[in-house]
Coordinates of C-alpha atoms in Angstrom, one line a residue:
X1 CA -66.7 129.3 -35.6
X2 CA -66.6 126.1 -33.2
X3 CA -69.6 125.3 -30.5
X4 CA -67.1 125.6 -27.6
X5 CA -63.7 126.9 -27.1
X6 CA -61.6 128.9 -28.2
X7 CA -62.3 130.8 -32.1
X8 CA -59.3 129.7 -35.1
X9 CA -57.3 133.2 -35.2
X10 CA -58.2 133.5 -38.4
X11 CA -62.1 134.4 -37.7
X12 CA -60.9 135.6 -34.4
X13 CA -59.6 138.7 -37.3
X14 CA -62.6 138.6 -39.1
X15 CA -65.0 139.2 -36.0
X16 CA -62.7 142.3 -35.0
X17 CA -62.8 143.6 -38.6
X18 CA -66.4 143.2 -37.9
X19 CA -66.9 145.4 -35.2
X20 CA -64.8 148.0 -36.7
X21 CA -67.0 148.1 -39.7
X22 CA -70.3 148.0 -37.2
X23 CA -68.7 150.7 -34.9
X24 CA -68.7 152.6 -38.0
X25 CA -72.4 151.8 -39.2
X26 CA -73.9 152.7 -35.7
X27 CA -71.7 155.5 -34.6
X28 CA -72.0 157.7 -38.3
X29 CA -74.9 160.3 -38.0
X30 CA -78.8 158.6 -39.8
X31 CA -82.4 159.4 -38.2
X32 CA -83.7 157.2 -35.3
X33 CA -85.2 154.4 -37.8
X34 CA -81.9 153.9 -39.4
X35 CA -79.9 153.2 -36.4
X36 CA -82.1 150.7 -34.9
X37 CA -82.6 148.9 -38.3
X38 CA -78.9 149.0 -38.3
X39 CA -78.3 147.2 -35.3
X40 CA -80.4 144.0 -35.5
X41 CA -79.6 144.1 -39.6
X42 CA -75.4 144.7 -38.3
X43 CA -76.0 141.3 -36.1
X44 CA -76.8 139.2 -38.7
X45 CA -74.6 140.0 -41.0
X46 CA -71.7 140.2 -38.8
X47 CA -71.3 138.6 -35.8
X48 CA -73.2 135.5 -36.9
X49 CA -76.6 136.0 -35.0
X50 CA -79.0 133.7 -37.5
X51 CA -81.6 135.7 -36.3
X52 CA -81.7 139.5 -34.3
X53 CA -84.6 141.3 -32.9
X54 CA -84.1 144.8 -30.8
X55 CA -86.6 144.9 -27.8
X56 CA -87.3 148.2 -26.6
X57 CA -87.9 149.5 -23.5
X58 CA -91.2 152.1 -23.5
X59 CA -91.0 153.3 -20.1
X60 CA -93.2 150.7 -18.2
X61 CA -93.0 147.1 -17.7
X62 CA -93.4 146.5 -21.2
X63 CA -90.4 145.6 -23.8
X64 CA -91.6 146.6 -27.7
X65 CA -90.2 144.7 -30.6
X66 CA -88.1 147.7 -32.7
X67 CA -86.6 145.8 -35.3
X68 CA -85.6 142.2 -36.4
X69 CA -83.2 140.8 -39.2
X70 CA -82.5 137.7 -40.2
X71 CA -84.6 134.3 -40.3
X72 CA -88.6 134.2 -39.8
X73 CA -89.3 134.8 -36.4
X74 CA -91.1 131.7 -34.7
X75 CA -93.4 133.7 -32.5
X76 CA -95.8 136.7 -33.2
X77 CA -95.2 138.9 -30.5
X78 CA -95.0 142.2 -31.2
X79 CA -94.6 143.8 -27.6
X80 CA -94.0 141.9 -24.0
X81 CA -93.5 142.0 -20.3
X82 CA -90.4 142.1 -18.3
X83 CA -91.9 139.3 -16.2
X84 CA -91.9 136.3 -16.2
X85 CA -89.0 135.4 -19.3
X86 CA -85.6 134.9 -20.1
X87 CA -85.8 138.3 -22.2
X88 CA -87.4 140.3 -19.5
X89 CA -85.2 139.2 -16.7
X90 CA -81.8 140.2 -18.8
X91 CA -83.5 143.4 -18.8
X92 CA -84.3 143.8 -15.2
X93 CA -80.9 142.4 -13.9
X94 CA -79.0 143.9 -16.8
X95 CA -76.6 140.4 -17.6
X96 CA -76.9 138.3 -20.4
X97 CA -79.1 135.4 -20.6
X98 CA -78.7 132.2 -23.1
X99 CA -81.8 130.0 -22.9
X100 CA -82.4 126.5 -25.5
X101 CA -85.9 126.0 -26.6
X102 CA -85.7 122.7 -27.8
X103 CA -89.1 122.9 -29.8
X104 CA -87.8 125.7 -32.0
X105 CA -85.7 125.1 -35.3
X106 CA -83.3 128.3 -34.0
X107 CA -83.2 126.5 -30.7
X108 CA -80.4 128.6 -28.8
X109 CA -81.2 132.2 -27.5
X110 CA -78.5 134.6 -26.3
X111 CA -80.4 137.8 -24.5
X112 CA -78.2 140.8 -23.9
X113 CA -78.8 144.5 -22.2
X114 CA -78.9 147.2 -23.6
X115 CA -77.3 149.5 -20.3
X116 CA -75.5 152.8 -21.0
X117 CA -75.2 155.2 -18.1
X118 CA -76.6 152.9 -15.5
X119 CA -79.8 152.8 -17.7
X120 CA -81.1 150.1 -19.2
X121 CA -82.6 150.9 -22.7
X122 CA -83.8 147.5 -23.8
X123 CA -82.4 144.1 -24.6
X124 CA -81.0 142.4 -28.2
X125 CA -82.1 138.9 -29.2
X126 CA -80.1 136.6 -30.8
X127 CA -80.8 133.1 -31.9
X128 CA -78.8 130.5 -33.6
X129 CA -79.3 126.7 -34.9
X130 CA -76.4 125.6 -32.8
X131 CA -75.0 126.7 -29.3
X132 CA -73.1 129.6 -29.9
X133 CA -69.2 129.4 -28.8
X134 CA -68.2 131.7 -25.1
X135 CA -66.5 134.8 -27.6
X136 CA -69.4 134.8 -30.1
X137 CA -71.7 135.5 -27.4
X138 CA -68.8 137.6 -26.0
X139 CA -69.0 139.7 -29.5
X140 CA -72.8 140.0 -29.5
X141 CA -72.7 141.4 -25.9
X142 CA -69.9 144.1 -26.8
X143 CA -71.6 145.5 -30.1
X144 CA -74.7 145.1 -27.7
X145 CA -72.9 147.8 -25.2
X146 CA -72.2 149.7 -28.6
X147 CA -75.7 150.0 -29.4
X148 CA -76.6 151.1 -26.1
X149 CA -74.3 153.5 -26.4
X150 CA -75.3 154.8 -30.2
X151 CA -79.2 154.6 -28.7
X152 CA -78.5 156.7 -25.5
X153 CA -76.4 159.3 -27.8
X154 CA -79.4 159.4 -30.2
X155 CA -82.6 159.3 -27.6
X156 CA -81.0 161.8 -25.1
X157 CA -78.6 163.5 -27.1
X158 CA -76.2 163.4 -24.7
X159 CA -72.4 164.1 -25.2
X160 CA -71.6 159.9 -25.1
X161 CA -68.1 160.4 -27.0
X162 CA -66.0 159.4 -23.4
X163 CA -68.1 156.0 -23.9
X164 CA -67.7 155.8 -26.9
X165 CA -64.1 156.4 -26.8
X166 CA -63.9 153.7 -24.0
X167 CA -65.8 151.4 -26.0
X168 CA -63.0 151.8 -29.0
X169 CA -60.0 151.2 -26.4
X170 CA -62.0 148.2 -25.5
X171 CA -61.3 147.3 -28.6
X172 CA -58.3 148.0 -29.3
X173 CA -56.9 146.0 -25.8
X174 CA -58.6 143.5 -26.8
X175 CA -57.0 143.0 -30.3
X176 CA -54.0 143.0 -28.3
X177 CA -54.7 140.3 -25.8
X178 CA -55.2 138.0 -28.5
X179 CA -51.9 139.3 -30.3
X180 CA -50.2 136.0 -28.1
X181 CA -49.9 133.3 -26.2
X182 CA -46.8 133.5 -24.2
X183 CA -48.4 133.8 -20.5
X184 CA -45.7 136.5 -19.4
X185 CA -45.9 139.1 -21.9
X186 CA -49.6 138.7 -21.4
X187 CA -49.7 140.0 -18.0
X188 CA -47.3 142.2 -18.8
X189 CA -49.6 143.4 -21.6
X190 CA -52.7 143.2 -18.7
X191 CA -51.0 145.4 -16.9
X192 CA -49.8 148.0 -18.9
X193 CA -53.7 148.1 -20.4
X194 CA -54.8 149.1 -17.4
X195 CA -52.5 150.9 -15.8
X196 CA -52.2 153.2 -19.2
X197 CA -56.5 153.7 -19.5
X198 CA -57.5 154.0 -15.8
X199 CA -53.7 156.3 -15.3
X200 CA -53.1 153.9 -12.3
X201 CA -49.2 155.0 -10.7
X202 CA -48.8 151.2 -10.0
X203 CA -50.5 147.7 -10.0
X204 CA -50.3 143.6 -10.1
X205 CA -52.2 140.8 -12.0
X206 CA -52.7 137.8 -9.6
X207 CA -53.6 134.4 -10.7
X208 CA -55.4 131.8 -8.4
X209 CA -53.3 129.1 -7.8
X210 CA -56.4 126.6 -6.4
X211 CA -54.1 123.8 -4.7
X212 CA -52.3 126.0 -3.5
X213 CA -55.4 128.7 -2.5
X214 CA -53.0 131.2 -2.9
X215 CA -52.5 134.3 -5.4
X216 CA -49.6 134.4 -7.3
X217 CA -48.4 137.1 -9.5
X218 CA -44.7 138.0 -11.3
X219 CA -46.5 141.2 -12.9
X220 CA -46.5 143.6 -10.3
X221 CA -45.6 147.6 -10.9
X222 CA -42.8 149.3 -8.9
X223 CA -41.4 145.5 -7.6
X224 CA -38.7 144.6 -10.4
X225 CA -40.4 141.2 -10.9
X226 CA -40.5 139.6 -7.6
X227 CA -42.8 137.2 -7.3
X228 CA -46.5 137.8 -4.6
X229 CA -48.0 134.7 -2.8
X230 CA -50.9 136.1 -1.3
X231 CA -53.0 133.8 0.8
X232 CA -56.9 133.6 -0.1
X233 CA -58.5 136.0 2.5
X234 CA -55.4 137.9 3.0
X235 CA -55.3 141.7 1.8
X236 CA -57.5 143.2 -0.2
X237 CA -57.0 140.9 -3.4
X238 CA -56.7 138.0 -1.2
X239 CA -60.3 139.1 0.0
X240 CA -61.5 139.7 -3.7
X241 CA -60.4 136.2 -5.0
X242 CA -62.2 134.7 -1.7
X243 CA -65.4 136.5 -2.1
X244 CA -65.6 137.9 -5.7
X245 CA -66.3 141.8 -4.9
X246 CA -65.2 144.9 -6.5
X247 CA -63.4 147.1 -3.9
X248 CA -62.9 150.6 -4.6
X249 CA -62.1 153.4 -2.1
X250 CA -60.1 156.6 -2.3
X251 CA -57.8 155.9 1.0
X252 CA -56.9 152.5 1.2
X253 CA -55.7 153.3 4.6
X254 CA -59.5 153.0 5.9
X255 CA -60.4 149.3 4.9
X256 CA -59.4 147.3 8.3
X257 CA -58.2 144.2 6.0
X258 CA -56.0 146.1 4.1
X259 CA -51.9 145.0 4.1
X260 CA -49.9 147.7 5.1
X261 CA -46.7 145.4 5.3
X262 CA -46.1 146.3 1.8
X263 CA -46.1 149.7 1.9
X264 CA -44.0 149.0 4.7
X265 CA -41.3 147.2 3.3
X266 CA -41.4 149.2 0.2
X267 CA -41.7 153.0 1.5
X268 CA -44.7 153.1 -0.7
X269 CA -47.6 155.0 -0.1
X270 CA -50.7 153.6 -1.1
X271 CA -53.6 156.0 -1.3
X272 CA -56.3 155.2 -3.8
X273 CA -57.4 151.8 -5.2
X274 CA -59.5 149.6 -7.1
X275 CA -59.4 145.7 -7.2
X276 CA -61.5 143.3 -9.1
X277 CA -61.7 140.3 -9.9
X278 CA -60.8 138.6 -13.5
X279 CA -64.1 136.1 -13.7
X280 CA -64.2 133.2 -16.8
X281 CA -66.7 132.2 -18.5
X282 CA -68.6 130.4 -16.3
X283 CA -68.7 133.2 -13.6
X284 CA -64.9 130.9 -12.0
X285 CA -62.9 133.4 -10.8
X286 CA -59.0 133.1 -12.5
X287 CA -57.1 136.2 -11.2
X288 CA -57.6 139.2 -9.3
X289 CA -56.4 142.8 -11.0
X290 CA -55.1 145.5 -8.5
X291 CA -54.5 149.3 -9.3
X292 CA -53.0 152.3 -6.5
X293 CA -53.3 155.7 -6.7
X294 CA -55.2 157.2 -9.7
X295 CA -52.8 160.3 -11.3
X296 CA -55.7 162.7 -12.1
X297 CA -59.2 162.4 -10.2
X298 CA -56.8 161.0 -7.0
X299 CA -59.6 158.2 -6.6
X300 CA -60.9 155.5 -9.2
X301 CA -64.2 156.6 -10.8
X302 CA -67.7 154.9 -12.0
X303 CA -66.6 155.0 -15.5
X304 CA -63.1 153.2 -14.8
X305 CA -64.6 150.7 -12.9
X306 CA -66.7 150.0 -15.9
X307 CA -64.4 149.7 -18.6
X308 CA -62.1 147.6 -16.2
X309 CA -64.9 145.0 -15.4
X310 CA -65.4 144.4 -19.4
X311 CA -62.2 144.5 -20.1
X312 CA -61.7 141.4 -17.7
X313 CA -63.7 139.0 -19.4
X314 CA -61.4 139.5 -22.3
X315 CA -58.5 138.9 -19.7
X316 CA -59.6 135.7 -18.3
X317 CA -60.4 134.3 -22.2
X318 CA -57.0 135.5 -23.0
X319 CA -55.5 133.9 -19.6
X320 CA -57.1 130.6 -20.5
X321 CA -55.6 130.2 -24.0
X322 CA -52.5 131.3 -22.5
X323 CA -53.0 128.5 -20.3
X324 CA -53.7 125.4 -22.6
X325 CA -50.8 126.8 -24.7
X326 CA -48.5 126.0 -21.7
X327 CA -50.0 123.3 -20.6
X328 CA -49.4 121.6 -24.7
X329 CA -45.8 122.9 -24.6
X330 CA -45.7 121.5 -21.2
X331 CA -46.9 118.0 -22.6
X332 CA -45.1 118.6 -25.5
X333 CA -42.0 118.4 -23.1
X334 CA -43.2 115.8 -20.8
X335 CA -44.3 113.3 -23.7
X336 CA -40.2 113.5 -24.9
X337 CA -39.0 113.2 -21.2
X338 CA -41.3 110.2 -21.1
X339 CA -39.7 108.7 -24.6
X340 CA -35.9 108.9 -23.2
X341 CA -37.6 107.2 -19.8
X342 CA -39.4 104.5 -21.8
X343 CA -35.7 103.9 -24.1
X344 CA -33.7 104.1 -20.6
X345 CA -36.2 101.6 -19.3
X346 CA -35.9 99.2 -22.3
X347 CA -32.3 99.2 -21.8
X348 CA -32.7 98.2 -18.3
X349 CA -34.6 94.9 -19.7
X350 CA -32.5 92.5 -21.7
X351 CA -32.3 92.9 -25.8
X352 CA -33.3 88.8 -26.0
X353 CA -33.6 85.8 -24.4
X354 CA -30.3 84.3 -23.3
X355 CA -29.0 81.0 -25.6
X356 CA -29.5 77.7 -23.3
X357 CA -28.8 74.3 -24.5
X358 CA -32.0 72.6 -24.5
X359 CA -34.1 74.9 -23.8
X360 CA -36.0 77.6 -26.5
X361 CA -36.8 80.9 -24.2
X362 CA -39.1 83.5 -25.9
X363 CA -40.5 86.9 -24.6
X364 CA -42.9 90.1 -24.9
X365 CA -43.2 93.3 -23.0
X366 CA -45.3 95.9 -24.0
X367 CA -46.1 98.7 -22.0
X368 CA -49.6 100.6 -22.2
X369 CA -47.3 103.9 -21.2
X370 CA -44.4 105.2 -22.2
X371 CA -43.1 103.3 -19.0
X372 CA -44.4 100.9 -16.6
X373 CA -43.4 98.4 -13.7
X374 CA -43.8 95.2 -15.5
X375 CA -40.1 93.8 -15.4
X376 CA -38.5 90.8 -16.1
X377 CA -34.8 89.5 -16.5
X378 CA -32.7 86.6 -17.2
X379 CA -29.5 85.9 -14.7
X380 CA -26.5 83.7 -15.5
X381 CA -25.1 82.5 -12.2
X382 CA -22.7 79.9 -13.5
X383 CA -22.5 77.6 -16.4
X384 CA -25.7 75.6 -15.8
X385 CA -27.5 77.7 -13.6
X386 CA -30.2 80.3 -14.8
X387 CA -32.3 82.8 -12.6
X388 CA -35.7 84.0 -14.4
X389 CA -37.6 86.8 -13.3
X390 CA -40.8 88.0 -13.7
X391 CA -42.5 90.6 -11.5
X392 CA -45.0 93.8 -11.6
X393 CA -45.3 96.4 -9.6
X394 CA -48.3 97.7 -8.1
X395 CA -49.9 100.7 -10.3
X396 CA -48.3 102.2 -13.5
X397 CA -46.4 104.9 -14.8
X398 CA -43.7 106.9 -13.5
X399 CA -43.7 105.7 -10.2
X400 CA -44.1 102.1 -11.2
X401 CA -41.0 102.0 -13.4
X402 CA -38.4 104.2 -10.4
X403 CA -39.6 101.4 -8.6
X404 CA -38.8 99.0 -11.1
X405 CA -35.5 99.9 -11.8
X406 CA -34.9 100.1 -8.3
X407 CA -35.9 96.4 -8.5
X408 CA -33.3 95.5 -11.1
X409 CA -30.5 97.4 -9.4
X410 CA -31.6 95.2 -5.5
X411 CA -31.7 91.7 -7.2
X412 CA -28.6 92.4 -9.5
X413 CA -27.0 93.5 -6.1
X414 CA -27.9 90.6 -4.3
X415 CA -27.3 88.0 -6.5
X416 CA -23.6 89.1 -5.9
X417 CA -23.1 88.3 -2.5
X418 CA -26.5 85.9 -1.0
X419 CA -26.3 81.6 -2.2
X420 CA -30.0 80.9 -1.0
X421 CA -33.5 81.5 -3.1
X422 CA -35.4 82.2 0.5
X423 CA -32.6 84.7 1.7
X424 CA -32.4 86.2 -1.5
X425 CA -36.0 86.7 -1.6
X426 CA -36.3 87.6 2.1
X427 CA -33.2 90.2 1.2
X428 CA -35.1 91.5 -1.5
X429 CA -38.3 92.1 0.7
X430 CA -36.4 93.8 3.1
X431 CA -34.7 96.2 1.3
X432 CA -37.4 97.6 -1.4
X433 CA -39.7 97.9 2.0
X434 CA -36.8 100.1 3.6
X435 CA -37.2 102.3 -0.3
X436 CA -40.8 102.6 -0.4
X437 CA -42.2 102.5 3.1
X438 CA -44.8 100.0 2.1
X439 CA -46.3 102.9 -0.3
X440 CA -45.3 100.8 -3.1
X441 CA -45.3 97.0 -3.2
X442 CA -44.8 94.2 -6.3
X443 CA -45.3 90.8 -6.8
X444 CA -42.4 88.6 -8.4
X445 CA -41.9 85.1 -9.2
X446 CA -37.9 83.6 -8.9
X447 CA -37.2 80.4 -10.8
X448 CA -34.0 78.9 -10.4
X449 CA -33.1 76.5 -13.4
X450 CA -30.7 73.3 -13.0
X451 CA -29.7 73.4 -16.7
X452 CA -27.9 70.2 -16.8
X453 CA -30.8 68.5 -14.7
X454 CA -33.9 70.0 -15.7
X455 CA -34.2 70.9 -12.1
X456 CA -37.0 73.7 -11.4
X457 CA -36.8 75.8 -8.0
X458 CA -39.0 78.6 -7.5
X459 CA -40.3 81.1 -4.9
X460 CA -43.5 82.8 -6.0
X461 CA -43.8 86.0 -4.3
X462 CA -47.9 86.8 -4.6
X463 CA -47.3 86.9 -8.2
X464 CA -49.3 85.5 -11.1
X465 CA -48.8 81.9 -11.2
X466 CA -46.5 80.8 -13.8
X467 CA -47.9 77.2 -15.7
X468 CA -46.3 74.2 -16.3
X469 CA -47.8 72.7 -19.4
X470 CA -46.7 68.9 -19.9
X471 CA -45.6 68.1 -23.2
X472 CA -46.5 64.8 -23.8
X473 CA -50.4 65.5 -22.5
X474 CA -50.9 69.1 -22.5
X475 CA -51.8 69.3 -19.1
X476 CA -50.3 71.6 -16.3
X477 CA -49.8 73.3 -13.2
X478 CA -49.7 76.6 -11.6
X479 CA -46.5 77.1 -9.6
X480 CA -47.3 78.7 -6.0
X481 CA -44.9 78.0 -3.8
X482 CA -43.3 80.9 -2.4
X483 CA -45.4 84.4 -0.5
X484 CA -46.4 87.4 0.2
X485 CA -46.1 89.8 -2.4
X486 CA -42.7 92.2 -1.8
X487 CA -42.6 95.2 -0.1
X488 CA -45.7 95.7 1.9
X489 CA -44.5 93.6 4.9
X490 CA -41.4 93.7 7.1
X491 CA -40.7 90.2 8.5
X492 CA -42.2 88.7 6.0
X493 CA -41.2 84.6 5.5
X494 CA -40.6 82.5 2.1
X495 CA -41.2 78.8 1.0
X496 CA -39.2 77.1 -1.8
X497 CA -41.2 75.1 -4.4
X498 CA -40.1 72.8 -6.9
X499 CA -40.7 71.1 -10.4
X500 CA -39.1 68.6 -12.9
X501 CA -38.9 69.6 -16.5
X502 CA -38.8 67.3 -19.5
X503 CA -38.4 67.3 -22.9
X504 CA -41.2 69.2 -24.6
X505 CA -42.3 70.5 -21.1
X506 CA -43.4 74.2 -21.5
X507 CA -43.1 77.0 -18.7
X508 CA -45.2 80.2 -19.0
X509 CA -44.9 83.1 -16.9
X510 CA -46.8 86.0 -17.5
X511 CA -47.8 89.3 -15.5
X512 CA -51.5 89.9 -14.8
X513 CA -52.0 92.6 -17.7
X514 CA -52.1 88.6 -20.0
X515 CA -54.6 87.1 -17.6
X516 CA -56.5 90.2 -16.3
X517 CA -57.3 91.1 -20.1
X518 CA -61.6 91.2 -20.4
X519 CA -63.9 91.2 -22.9
X520 CA -67.0 93.0 -23.4
X521 CA -68.7 91.0 -20.6
X522 CA -66.2 91.6 -18.3
X523 CA -64.9 88.3 -18.4
X524 CA -61.1 87.8 -18.2
X525 CA -58.9 85.7 -20.0
X526 CA -57.8 83.5 -16.9
X527 CA -55.2 80.7 -16.0
X528 CA -57.6 78.0 -17.7
X529 CA -57.9 80.4 -21.4
X530 CA -53.7 80.4 -21.1
X531 CA -53.2 77.0 -20.3
X532 CA -54.8 75.5 -23.4
X533 CA -53.8 78.7 -25.6
X534 CA -50.2 76.8 -24.7
X535 CA -50.7 73.1 -24.8
X536 CA -52.5 74.1 -28.3
X537 CA -49.4 75.3 -29.7
X538 CA -46.9 73.6 -27.6
X539 CA -45.6 72.0 -30.8
X540 CA -44.4 75.5 -31.7
X541 CA -41.0 77.3 -31.2
X542 CA -41.9 79.5 -27.5
X543 CA -41.6 83.0 -30.2
X544 CA -44.5 81.4 -31.5
X545 CA -46.2 80.0 -28.5
X546 CA -45.8 83.7 -27.4
X547 CA -46.9 85.5 -30.7
X548 CA -49.8 82.7 -31.1
X549 CA -51.1 83.3 -27.2
X550 CA -50.7 87.1 -27.5
X551 CA -52.7 86.9 -30.4
X552 CA -55.8 84.9 -28.9
X553 CA -55.6 87.7 -25.5
X554 CA -55.9 90.8 -28.1
X555 CA -58.9 89.2 -30.1
X556 CA -60.1 88.3 -26.7
X557 CA -60.2 91.8 -25.2
X558 CA -61.5 93.4 -28.0
X559 CA -64.1 95.7 -27.2
X560 CA -63.1 95.1 -23.3
X561 CA -60.1 96.2 -21.0
X562 CA -56.9 95.6 -22.1
X563 CA -54.6 98.6 -21.1
X564 CA -52.3 97.0 -18.6
X565 CA -48.6 96.2 -18.6
X566 CA -48.1 92.9 -19.9
X567 CA -45.3 90.3 -19.8
X568 CA -45.4 87.1 -21.7
X569 CA -42.3 84.9 -21.3
X570 CA -41.9 81.2 -22.4
X571 CA -39.5 78.4 -21.6
X572 CA -39.9 75.4 -23.9
X573 CA -37.6 71.9 -22.8
X574 CA -36.2 70.8 -26.0
X575 CA -34.0 67.3 -26.3
X576 CA -31.4 69.3 -28.9
X577 CA -28.1 70.6 -26.8
X578 CA -29.6 68.5 -23.6
X579 CA -27.1 66.5 -21.8
X580 CA -26.8 63.0 -21.4
X581 CA -28.8 62.1 -18.4
X582 CA -27.0 58.9 -17.5
X583 CA -23.4 61.0 -17.9
X584 CA -25.3 63.7 -15.3
X585 CA -26.6 61.7 -12.8
X586 CA -23.0 60.0 -12.3
X587 CA -21.0 62.9 -11.9
X588 CA -20.3 63.7 -8.3
X589 CA -20.1 67.1 -8.2
X590 CA -23.6 67.1 -9.0
X591 CA -26.0 68.6 -5.9
X592 CA -29.5 67.6 -5.7
X593 CA -30.2 71.3 -5.3
X594 CA -28.8 74.1 -7.4
X595 CA -28.1 76.7 -5.3
X596 CA -27.3 80.5 -6.1
X597 CA -22.8 80.5 -6.5
X598 CA -21.1 82.6 -4.0
X599 CA -18.9 85.5 -5.5
X600 CA -16.0 86.6 -3.3

């Protein structure tokens, strides 16, 4: 038995069997003393109470201890008043009450009134070392109800066979309700049990839709599984969902809030009606049960209402288990879909950095969720021109991933027709703005590398400034020229920046997941640490630099916040493969600034 939540199926079967055995004991002929002692003994032996006490009402203002079983009591009371204590409160209000006594060994106490035929005979007090689960308290109350019947029969010598039969039906109904986790099948089962036991002609089971403040049902006898939607407050079911009251009338048409439109549409005539809420253990209304036209008496009896009220507690628990099961299946489906989406998204990114003579390039991409909004790309725009792209879409998850995919398609379409870095950025901003209506935006760094001359022209649109580390000295500068983020403002302007790439220089581009990783003191990794880390490892290959930096970021953020998507790109200028600078300078067709090629 777990402290909270549901009972494992094996233990549930054990409790069902224990209940069946206990019912046999208390309903068999015996003396009054035998019955009284058996109630507390069976609570301990069969239902997991550490100690159980039976307190019976003496007809005045007191409760007397009639029997006890289990662990030794930490009190010496044989009589108590019905006023001023949880036990008396449970008796007076005729409702189950749970209490906690921190100073007691058996700290958790659950009090269950013994009510039968509108008479409260006393209470059963169960104590435990650990908090009992909702199901265990439910079984305690169910057995207390059965005990009340047996006691009432013994004390008053009245015929309680009908009520005992209903408890047996309740037992059987509970077993059936725990036999499936399929929501549709469960709703059908609830409808069948309710209609059969109270002899109703028709009925509906509604579930609460909190988001839309309405009831919905696909289980309504006589309507061929048509889905019903009822707003809170409308009709009888909507009123019960809103107020939590029980409505039991012989003529539904006498109710001013009864909605006759259903009868008018179907040609059915509603007469007697019983509608009651289905409450979860925390008293939250999770559904509504509505039954129409009792076939034997012409109206639903108080016994029908009492039986269904008891049954609805088990209905609520079964519905909750079915809901959790459905959510688990939905989660599995979403995880499969996200895994597919992750593979698709990864296929949109370059499988490996390009091989460029004179340059050593490496990149990593770590997503904190299945899909993310970080993006990088390498676009060869000609034999001597490479466009490097690093972007970060605002937010995380699926919505950001969709914008990232749109960014890739838009960018690749634009470079086919535009020849200016500034015009490319302005056009990209306009298209993303029109697509997202400012609800999503992104930062981006566009770097145009003149491979032949070692020149870099760039625009930084609100992105984490890339770092250019000088290979000779380890000094660095940040590349900040550009403008605001993409997609937030319709008429943004952007300015081009430039830098010279010397042999040994290292260009580091990243998303904010690198620099904003924080330690236990909420201190961010930051630009300075990133530049220093690259400078320390500047003699290594680009891939080794990436691995070393990522290792340092991970070590820095142990115990802190490190849950953002991460892209880290390193481009190192090498001497191998570089064009001879003297010959390159003499070529007439070289321009001072590279341009995006025109595609015809």
